[in-house]
């Protein structure tokens, strides 16, 4: 197995683990009376992320690794963990709001309204650059920005409802 394949395997396992965690957290939130908002856009987010990983496996699995870009990607993983810890059981890949719960204002949410989206934008660009695939970085960054523009608009509208906190990240 090449170094690039090892990196892709770890990222793939991370994303699968996040989907399991997201499903569990979503089910628990819904059981507590939470509501999912904007579910119609979710398949497009899944498509972009699945396409990104698939393209990386197809064209990047045997590439040399740019260590500087990899260091940036690893730094983003630290930020991702900080976000997961800050949101705890309220983290999900969907937009799920729990009426009456106070907004999360700790961790990176003290500084940015949507820190996970900033991390995801960086990841979508940096991992292909780590594998010397600048065209994939550009293509998926643009696709991701398009779906995030829709998602952030929906999430901001949902969060503007009185007493509805941040409860989601992709």
Coordinates of N, CA and C in Angstrom, one line a residue:
X1 N 0.9 -1.2 0.0 CA 0.0 0.0 0.0 C 0.9 1.2 0.0
X2 N 0.6 2.2 -0.9 CA 1.4 3.4 -0.9 C 1.0 4.3 0.2
X3 N 1.8 5.3 0.5 CA 1.6 6.3 1.5 C 0.3 7.1 1.2
X4 N 0.1 7.4 -0.1 CA -1.2 8.1 -0.5 C -2.4 7.2 -0.2
X5 N -2.3 5.9 -0.5 CA -3.4 5.0 -0.2 C -3.7 4.9 1.3
X6 N -2.7 4.9 2.1 CA -2.8 4.9 3.5 C -3.6 6.1 4.0
X7 N -3.2 7.3 3.5 CA -3.9 8.5 3.9 C -5.3 8.4 3.5
X8 N -5.6 8.0 2.2 CA -7.0 7.9 1.7 C -7.8 6.9 2.5
X9 N -7.2 5.8 2.9 CA -7.9 4.8 3.8 C -8.3 5.4 5.1
X10 N -7.3 6.1 5.7 CA -7.7 6.8 7.0 C -8.8 7.8 6.9
X11 N -8.7 8.6 5.8 CA -9.8 9.6 5.6 C -11.1 9.0 5.4
X12 N -11.1 7.9 4.6 CA -12.3 7.2 4.3 C -12.9 6.6 5.6
X13 N -12.1 6.0 6.4 CA -12.6 5.4 7.7 C -13.1 6.5 8.6
X14 N -12.4 7.7 8.6 CA -12.8 8.8 9.4 C -14.2 9.2 8.9
X15 N -14.4 9.4 7.6 CA -15.7 9.8 7.1 C -16.8 8.8 7.4
X16 N -16.5 7.5 7.3 CA -17.5 6.5 7.6 C -17.9 6.5 9.1
X17 N -16.9 6.7 9.9 CA -17.1 6.8 11.4 C -18.0 8.1 11.7
X18 N -17.7 9.1 11.0 CA -18.5 10.4 11.2 C -20.0 10.1 10.8
X19 N -20.2 9.4 9.7 CA -21.6 9.1 9.3 C -22.3 8.3 10.4
X20 N -21.6 7.3 11.0 CA -22.2 6.5 12.1 C -22.5 7.4 13.2
X21 N -21.6 8.3 13.6 CA -21.8 9.2 14.7 C -23.0 10.1 14.4
X22 N -23.0 10.7 13.2 CA -24.1 11.6 12.8 C -25.4 10.9 12.9
X23 N -25.5 9.7 12.4 CA -26.8 9.0 12.4 C -27.3 8.8 13.8
X24 N -26.4 8.4 14.7 CA -26.7 8.2 16.1 C -27.2 9.5 16.8
X25 N -26.4 10.5 16.5 CA -26.8 11.8 17.1 C -28.1 12.4 16.6
X26 N -28.3 12.2 15.3 CA -29.5 12.7 14.6 C -30.7 11.9 15.2
X27 N -30.6 10.6 15.4 CA -31.7 9.8 15.9 C -32.0 10.3 17.4
X28 N -31.0 10.5 18.1 CA -31.2 10.9 19.5 C -31.8 12.3 19.6
X29 N -31.3 13.2 18.7 CA -31.9 14.6 18.7 C -33.4 14.5 18.3
X30 N -33.7 13.8 17.3 CA -35.1 13.7 16.8 C -36.0 13.1 18.0
X31 N -35.4 12.1 18.7 CA -36.2 11.5 19.8 C -36.5 12.5 20.9
X32 N -35.6 13.6 21.0 CA -35.8 14.6 22.0 C -36.7 15.8 21.5
X33 N -37.2 15.6 20.3 CA -38.1 16.7 19.8 C -37.4 17.6 18.8
X34 N -36.2 17.3 18.3 CA -35.6 18.1 17.3 C -36.3 17.9 16.0
X35 N -36.0 18.9 15.1 CA -36.6 18.8 13.7 C -35.5 19.0 12.7
X36 N -35.5 18.1 11.7 CA -34.6 18.3 10.6 C -35.1 19.3 9.6
X37 N -34.2 20.2 9.2 CA -34.6 21.3 8.3 C -33.8 21.2 7.0
X38 N -34.4 21.4 5.8 CA -33.7 21.5 4.6 C -33.1 20.1 4.1
X39 N -33.8 19.1 4.3 CA -33.3 17.7 4.0 C -33.1 17.5 2.5
X40 N -33.8 18.3 1.7 CA -33.8 18.2 0.2 C -32.4 18.4 -0.4
X41 N -31.6 19.2 0.3 CA -30.2 19.5 -0.2 C -29.2 18.5 0.2
X42 N -29.5 17.7 1.2 CA -28.6 16.7 1.8 C -28.0 15.8 0.8
X43 N -28.8 15.2 -0.1 CA -28.2 14.3 -1.1 C -27.1 14.9 -2.0
X44 N -27.2 16.2 -2.2 CA -26.2 16.9 -3.0 C -24.9 17.0 -2.3
X45 N -25.0 17.2 -0.9 CA -23.8 17.2 -0.1 C -23.1 15.9 -0.1
X46 N -23.9 14.8 0.1 CA -23.4 13.5 0.0 C -22.7 13.2 -1.3
X47 N -23.4 13.6 -2.4 CA -22.8 13.4 -3.7 C -21.5 14.0 -3.9
X48 N -21.4 15.3 -3.5 CA -20.1 16.0 -3.6 C -19.0 15.3 -2.8
X49 N -19.3 15.0 -1.6 CA -18.3 14.3 -0.7 C -17.9 12.9 -1.2
X50 N -18.9 12.2 -1.6 CA -18.6 10.8 -2.1 C -17.8 10.9 -3.4
X51 N -18.2 11.9 -4.3 CA -17.5 12.1 -5.5 C -16.0 12.5 -5.3
X52 N -15.8 13.3 -4.3 CA -14.5 13.8 -3.9 C -13.6 12.6 -3.5
X53 N -14.1 11.8 -2.6 CA -13.3 10.7 -2.1 C -13.1 9.7 -3.3
X54 N -14.1 9.4 -4.1 CA -13.9 8.5 -5.2 C -12.9 9.0 -6.1
X55 N -12.9 10.3 -6.5 CA -11.9 10.8 -7.4 C -10.5 10.7 -6.8
X56 N -10.4 11.0 -5.5 CA -9.1 10.9 -4.9 C -8.6 9.4 -4.9
X57 N -9.5 8.5 -4.7 CA -9.0 7.1 -4.8 C -8.6 6.7 -6.2
X58 N -9.4 7.2 -7.2 CA -9.1 6.9 -8.6 C -7.7 7.5 -9.1
X59 N -7.6 8.8 -8.8 CA -6.4 9.5 -9.3 C -5.3 9.8 -8.3
X60 N -5.5 9.5 -7.1 CA -4.5 9.9 -6.1 C -3.9 8.8 -5.3
X61 N -4.4 7.6 -5.4 CA -3.9 6.5 -4.5 C -2.4 6.2 -4.7
X62 N -1.9 6.5 -5.8 CA -0.4 6.1 -6.0 C 0.4 7.4 -6.2
X63 N -0.1 8.5 -5.9 CA 0.6 9.8 -6.1 C 1.7 10.0 -5.0
X64 N 2.7 10.8 -5.3 CA 3.6 11.3 -4.2 C 2.8 12.2 -3.3
X65 N 3.3 12.4 -2.1 CA 2.6 13.2 -1.1 C 3.3 14.5 -0.9
X66 N 2.6 15.6 -1.0 CA 3.1 16.9 -0.6 C 3.0 17.0 0.9
X67 N 4.1 17.0 1.6 CA 4.1 17.0 3.0 C 3.6 18.3 3.6
X68 N 3.8 19.4 3.0 CA 3.3 20.7 3.5 C 1.8 20.8 3.4
X69 N 1.2 20.3 2.3 CA -0.2 20.3 2.2 C -0.8 19.3 3.2
X70 N -0.1 18.1 3.4 CA -0.6 17.1 4.4 C -0.6 17.7 5.8
X71 N 0.5 18.5 6.1 CA 0.5 19.2 7.4 C -0.7 20.1 7.6
X72 N -1.0 20.8 6.6 CA -2.2 21.7 6.6 C -3.5 20.9 6.8
X73 N -3.6 19.8 6.1 CA -4.8 18.9 6.2 C -4.8 18.3 7.7
X74 N -3.7 17.9 8.2 CA -3.7 17.4 9.6 C -4.1 18.5 10.6
X75 N -3.6 19.7 10.4 CA -4.0 20.8 11.3 C -5.6 20.9 11.3
X76 N -6.2 20.8 10.1 CA -7.6 20.9 10.0 C -8.3 19.8 10.7
X77 N -7.6 18.6 10.8 CA -8.2 17.5 11.6 C -8.3 17.8 13.1
X78 N -7.3 18.6 13.6 CA -7.3 19.0 14.9 C -8.5 20.0 15.2
X79 N -8.7 20.9 14.2 CA -9.9 21.8 14.3 C -11.2 21.0 14.2
X80 N -11.2 20.0 13.4 CA -12.5 19.2 13.3 C -12.8 18.5 14.6
X81 N -11.8 18.0 15.3 CA -12.0 17.4 16.6 C -12.5 18.4 17.6
X82 N -11.9 19.6 17.6 CA -12.4 20.7 18.4 C -13.9 21.0 18.2
X83 N -14.3 21.0 17.0 CA -15.7 21.2 16.6 C -16.6 20.1 17.2
X84 N -16.1 18.8 16.9 CA -16.9 17.7 17.4 C -17.1 17.7 18.9
X85 N -16.0 18.1 19.6 CA -16.1 18.2 21.1 C -17.0 19.3 21.5
X86 N -16.9 20.4 20.8 CA -17.8 21.6 21.2 C -19.3 21.3 21.0
X87 N -19.6 20.6 20.0 CA -21.0 20.2 19.7 C -21.5 19.0 20.4
X88 N -20.5 18.1 20.7 CA -20.9 16.9 21.4 C -22.0 16.1 20.7
X89 N -23.1 15.8 21.5 CA -24.2 15.0 20.9 C -25.1 15.8 20.0
X90 N -24.8 17.0 19.8 CA -25.6 17.8 18.9 C -24.9 17.9 17.5
X91 N -23.7 17.2 17.3 CA -23.1 17.2 16.0 C -23.8 16.3 15.1
X92 N -24.1 16.7 13.9 CA -24.7 15.8 12.9 C -24.3 16.4 11.5
X93 N -24.4 15.5 10.5 CA -24.2 16.0 9.1 C -25.4 16.7 8.5
X94 N -26.5 16.6 9.2 CA -27.7 17.2 8.7 C -28.0 18.5 9.5
X95 N -29.0 19.3 9.0 CA -29.4 20.4 9.8 C -30.5 20.0 10.7
X96 N -30.2 19.9 12.0 CA -31.2 19.4 13.0 C -31.2 20.5 14.1
X97 N -32.4 21.0 14.3 CA -32.5 22.0 15.4 C -33.3 21.5 16.5
X98 N -32.9 21.8 17.7 CA -33.6 21.4 19.0 C -34.2 22.6 19.6
X99 N -35.5 22.8 19.4 CA -36.1 24.0 20.0 C -35.9 24.1 21.5
X100 N -35.5 25.3 22.0 CA -35.4 25.5 23.4 C -34.0 25.3 24.0
X101 N -33.1 24.6 23.2 CA -31.8 24.3 23.7 C -30.9 25.6 23.5
X102 N -30.1 25.9 24.4 CA -29.2 27.1 24.2 C -28.2 26.9 23.1
X103 N -27.9 27.9 22.3 CA -26.9 27.7 21.3 C -25.5 27.4 21.8
X104 N -24.8 26.6 21.0 CA -23.4 26.3 21.3 C -22.6 27.5 21.1
X105 N -21.9 28.0 22.1 CA -21.1 29.2 22.0 C -19.7 28.9 22.5
X106 N -19.3 27.7 22.7 CA -18.0 27.3 23.2 C -17.1 26.9 22.0
X107 N -15.9 26.6 22.3 CA -14.9 26.1 21.3 C -14.8 27.1 20.1
X108 N -14.7 26.6 18.9 CA -14.6 27.5 17.8 C -15.8 28.3 17.5
X109 N -17.0 28.0 18.1 CA -18.2 28.7 17.9 C -18.1 30.1 18.5
X110 N -17.1 30.3 19.4 CA -16.9 31.6 19.9 C -16.4 32.6 18.9
X111 N -15.8 32.0 17.8 CA -15.0 32.8 16.8 C -15.7 32.9 15.5
X112 N -16.4 31.8 15.1 CA -17.0 31.7 13.8 C -18.4 31.1 13.9
X113 N -19.3 31.6 13.1 CA -20.7 31.0 13.1 C -20.7 29.6 12.5
X114 N -19.9 29.2 11.6 CA -19.9 27.9 10.9 C -18.5 27.4 10.8
X115 N -17.8 27.1 11.9 CA -16.4 26.7 11.7 C -16.2 25.4 11.0
X116 N -17.2 24.5 11.1 CA -17.0 23.2 10.4 C -17.0 23.4 8.9
X117 N -17.7 24.3 8.4 CA -17.8 24.6 7.0 C -16.4 25.1 6.5
X118 N -15.8 25.9 7.3 CA -14.5 26.5 7.0 C -13.5 25.3 6.9
X119 N -13.6 24.4 7.9 CA -12.7 23.2 7.9 C -12.9 22.4 6.6
X120 N -14.2 22.1 6.3 CA -14.5 21.3 5.1 C -14.0 21.9 3.9
X121 N -14.1 23.2 3.7 CA -13.6 23.9 2.5 C -12.1 23.7 2.4
X122 N -11.4 23.8 3.5 CA -10.0 23.6 3.5 C -9.6 22.1 3.2
X123 N -10.3 21.2 3.8 CA -10.1 19.8 3.5 C -10.3 19.4 2.1
X124 N -11.4 19.9 1.5 CA -11.7 19.6 0.1 C -10.6 20.1 -0.8
X125 N -10.0 21.2 -0.5 CA -8.9 21.7 -1.3 C -7.6 21.0 -1.0
X126 N -7.3 20.9 0.3 CA -5.9 20.4 0.7 C -5.6 19.0 0.4
X127 N -6.6 18.1 0.6 CA -6.3 16.7 0.4 C -5.9 16.4 -1.1
X128 N -6.6 16.9 -2.1 CA -6.2 16.8 -3.5 C -4.8 17.4 -3.7
X129 N -4.6 18.6 -3.1 CA -3.2 19.2 -3.2 C -2.2 18.4 -2.6
X130 N -2.5 17.7 -1.5 CA -1.6 16.8 -0.9 C -1.1 15.7 -1.9
X131 N -2.0 15.3 -2.8 CA -1.7 14.3 -3.7 C -1.4 14.8 -5.1
X132 N -1.1 16.1 -5.2 CA -0.7 16.7 -6.4 C -1.8 16.7 -7.5
X133 N -3.0 17.0 -7.1 CA -4.2 17.0 -8.0 C -4.9 18.3 -7.9
X134 N -4.2 19.4 -8.4 CA -4.8 20.7 -8.3 C -6.1 20.9 -9.0
X135 N -6.3 20.2 -10.1 CA -7.6 20.3 -10.9 C -8.8 19.7 -10.0
X136 N -8.5 18.6 -9.4 CA -9.5 18.1 -8.5 C -9.8 19.0 -7.3
X137 N -8.8 19.6 -6.8 CA -8.9 20.6 -5.7 C -9.8 21.7 -6.1
X138 N -9.6 22.2 -7.3 CA -10.4 23.4 -7.8 C -11.8 22.9 -8.1
X139 N -12.0 21.8 -8.8 CA -13.3 21.3 -9.2 C -14.2 21.1 -7.9
X140 N -13.7 20.3 -7.0 CA -14.5 20.0 -5.8 C -14.6 21.1 -4.8
X141 N -13.7 22.0 -4.8 CA -13.9 23.3 -4.0 C -15.0 24.1 -4.5
X142 N -15.1 24.2 -5.9 CA -16.2 25.0 -6.4 C -17.6 24.2 -6.2
X143 N -17.6 22.9 -6.4 CA -18.8 22.2 -6.1 C -19.2 22.3 -4.7
X144 N -18.3 22.1 -3.8 CA -18.6 22.2 -2.4 C -19.1 23.6 -2.0
X145 N -18.5 24.7 -2.5 CA -18.9 26.0 -2.3 C -20.4 26.2 -2.7
X146 N -20.7 25.6 -3.9 CA -22.1 25.7 -4.4 C -23.1 25.1 -3.4
X147 N -22.8 23.9 -2.9 CA -23.7 23.2 -2.0 C -23.7 23.9 -0.6
X148 N -22.6 24.4 -0.2 CA -22.5 25.1 1.1 C -23.3 26.5 1.0
X149 N -23.3 27.1 -0.1 CA -24.1 28.3 -0.2 C -25.6 28.1 0.0
X150 N -26.1 27.0 -0.5 CA -27.4 26.6 -0.2 C -27.6 26.2 1.2
X151 N -26.7 25.3 1.7 CA -26.8 24.8 3.1 C -26.7 25.9 4.1
X152 N -25.8 26.8 4.0 CA -25.6 27.9 5.0 C -26.9 28.8 5.0
X153 N -27.4 29.1 3.9 CA -28.6 29.9 3.8 C -29.8 29.2 4.6
X154 N -29.9 27.9 4.3 CA -31.0 27.1 5.0 C -30.7 27.1 6.5
X155 N -29.4 26.8 6.9 CA -29.1 26.7 8.3 C -29.3 28.0 9.0
X156 N -28.8 29.1 8.4 CA -29.0 30.4 9.0 C -30.5 30.7 9.2
X157 N -31.3 30.4 8.3 CA -32.7 30.6 8.4 C -33.3 29.8 9.6
X158 N -32.9 28.5 9.7 CA -33.3 27.7 10.8 C -32.8 28.2 12.1
X159 N -31.6 28.7 12.2 CA -31.0 29.1 13.4 C -31.6 30.5 13.8
X160 N -32.2 31.2 12.9 CA -32.7 32.5 13.3 C -34.1 32.4 14.0
X161 N -34.7 31.2 14.0 CA -35.9 30.9 14.7 C -35.6 31.0 16.2
X162 N -36.4 31.7 16.9 CA -36.1 31.9 18.3 C -35.7 30.7 19.1
X163 N -34.6 30.7 19.8 CA -34.1 29.7 20.7 C -33.7 28.4 20.0
X164 N -33.5 28.4 18.7 CA -33.0 27.2 18.0 C -31.5 27.4 17.9
X165 N -30.7 26.4 18.4 CA -29.3 26.5 18.4 C -28.6 25.9 17.2
X166 N -27.3 26.0 17.1 CA -26.5 25.3 16.1 C -26.5 23.9 16.5
X167 N -26.9 23.0 15.6 CA -26.8 21.6 15.9 C -26.3 20.7 14.7
X168 N -25.7 21.4 13.7 CA -25.2 20.5 12.6 C -23.9 21.0 12.0
X169 N -23.2 20.1 11.5 CA -22.0 20.4 10.7 C -22.0 19.3 9.6
X170 N -21.3 19.5 8.4 CA -21.2 18.4 7.5 C -20.1 17.5 7.9

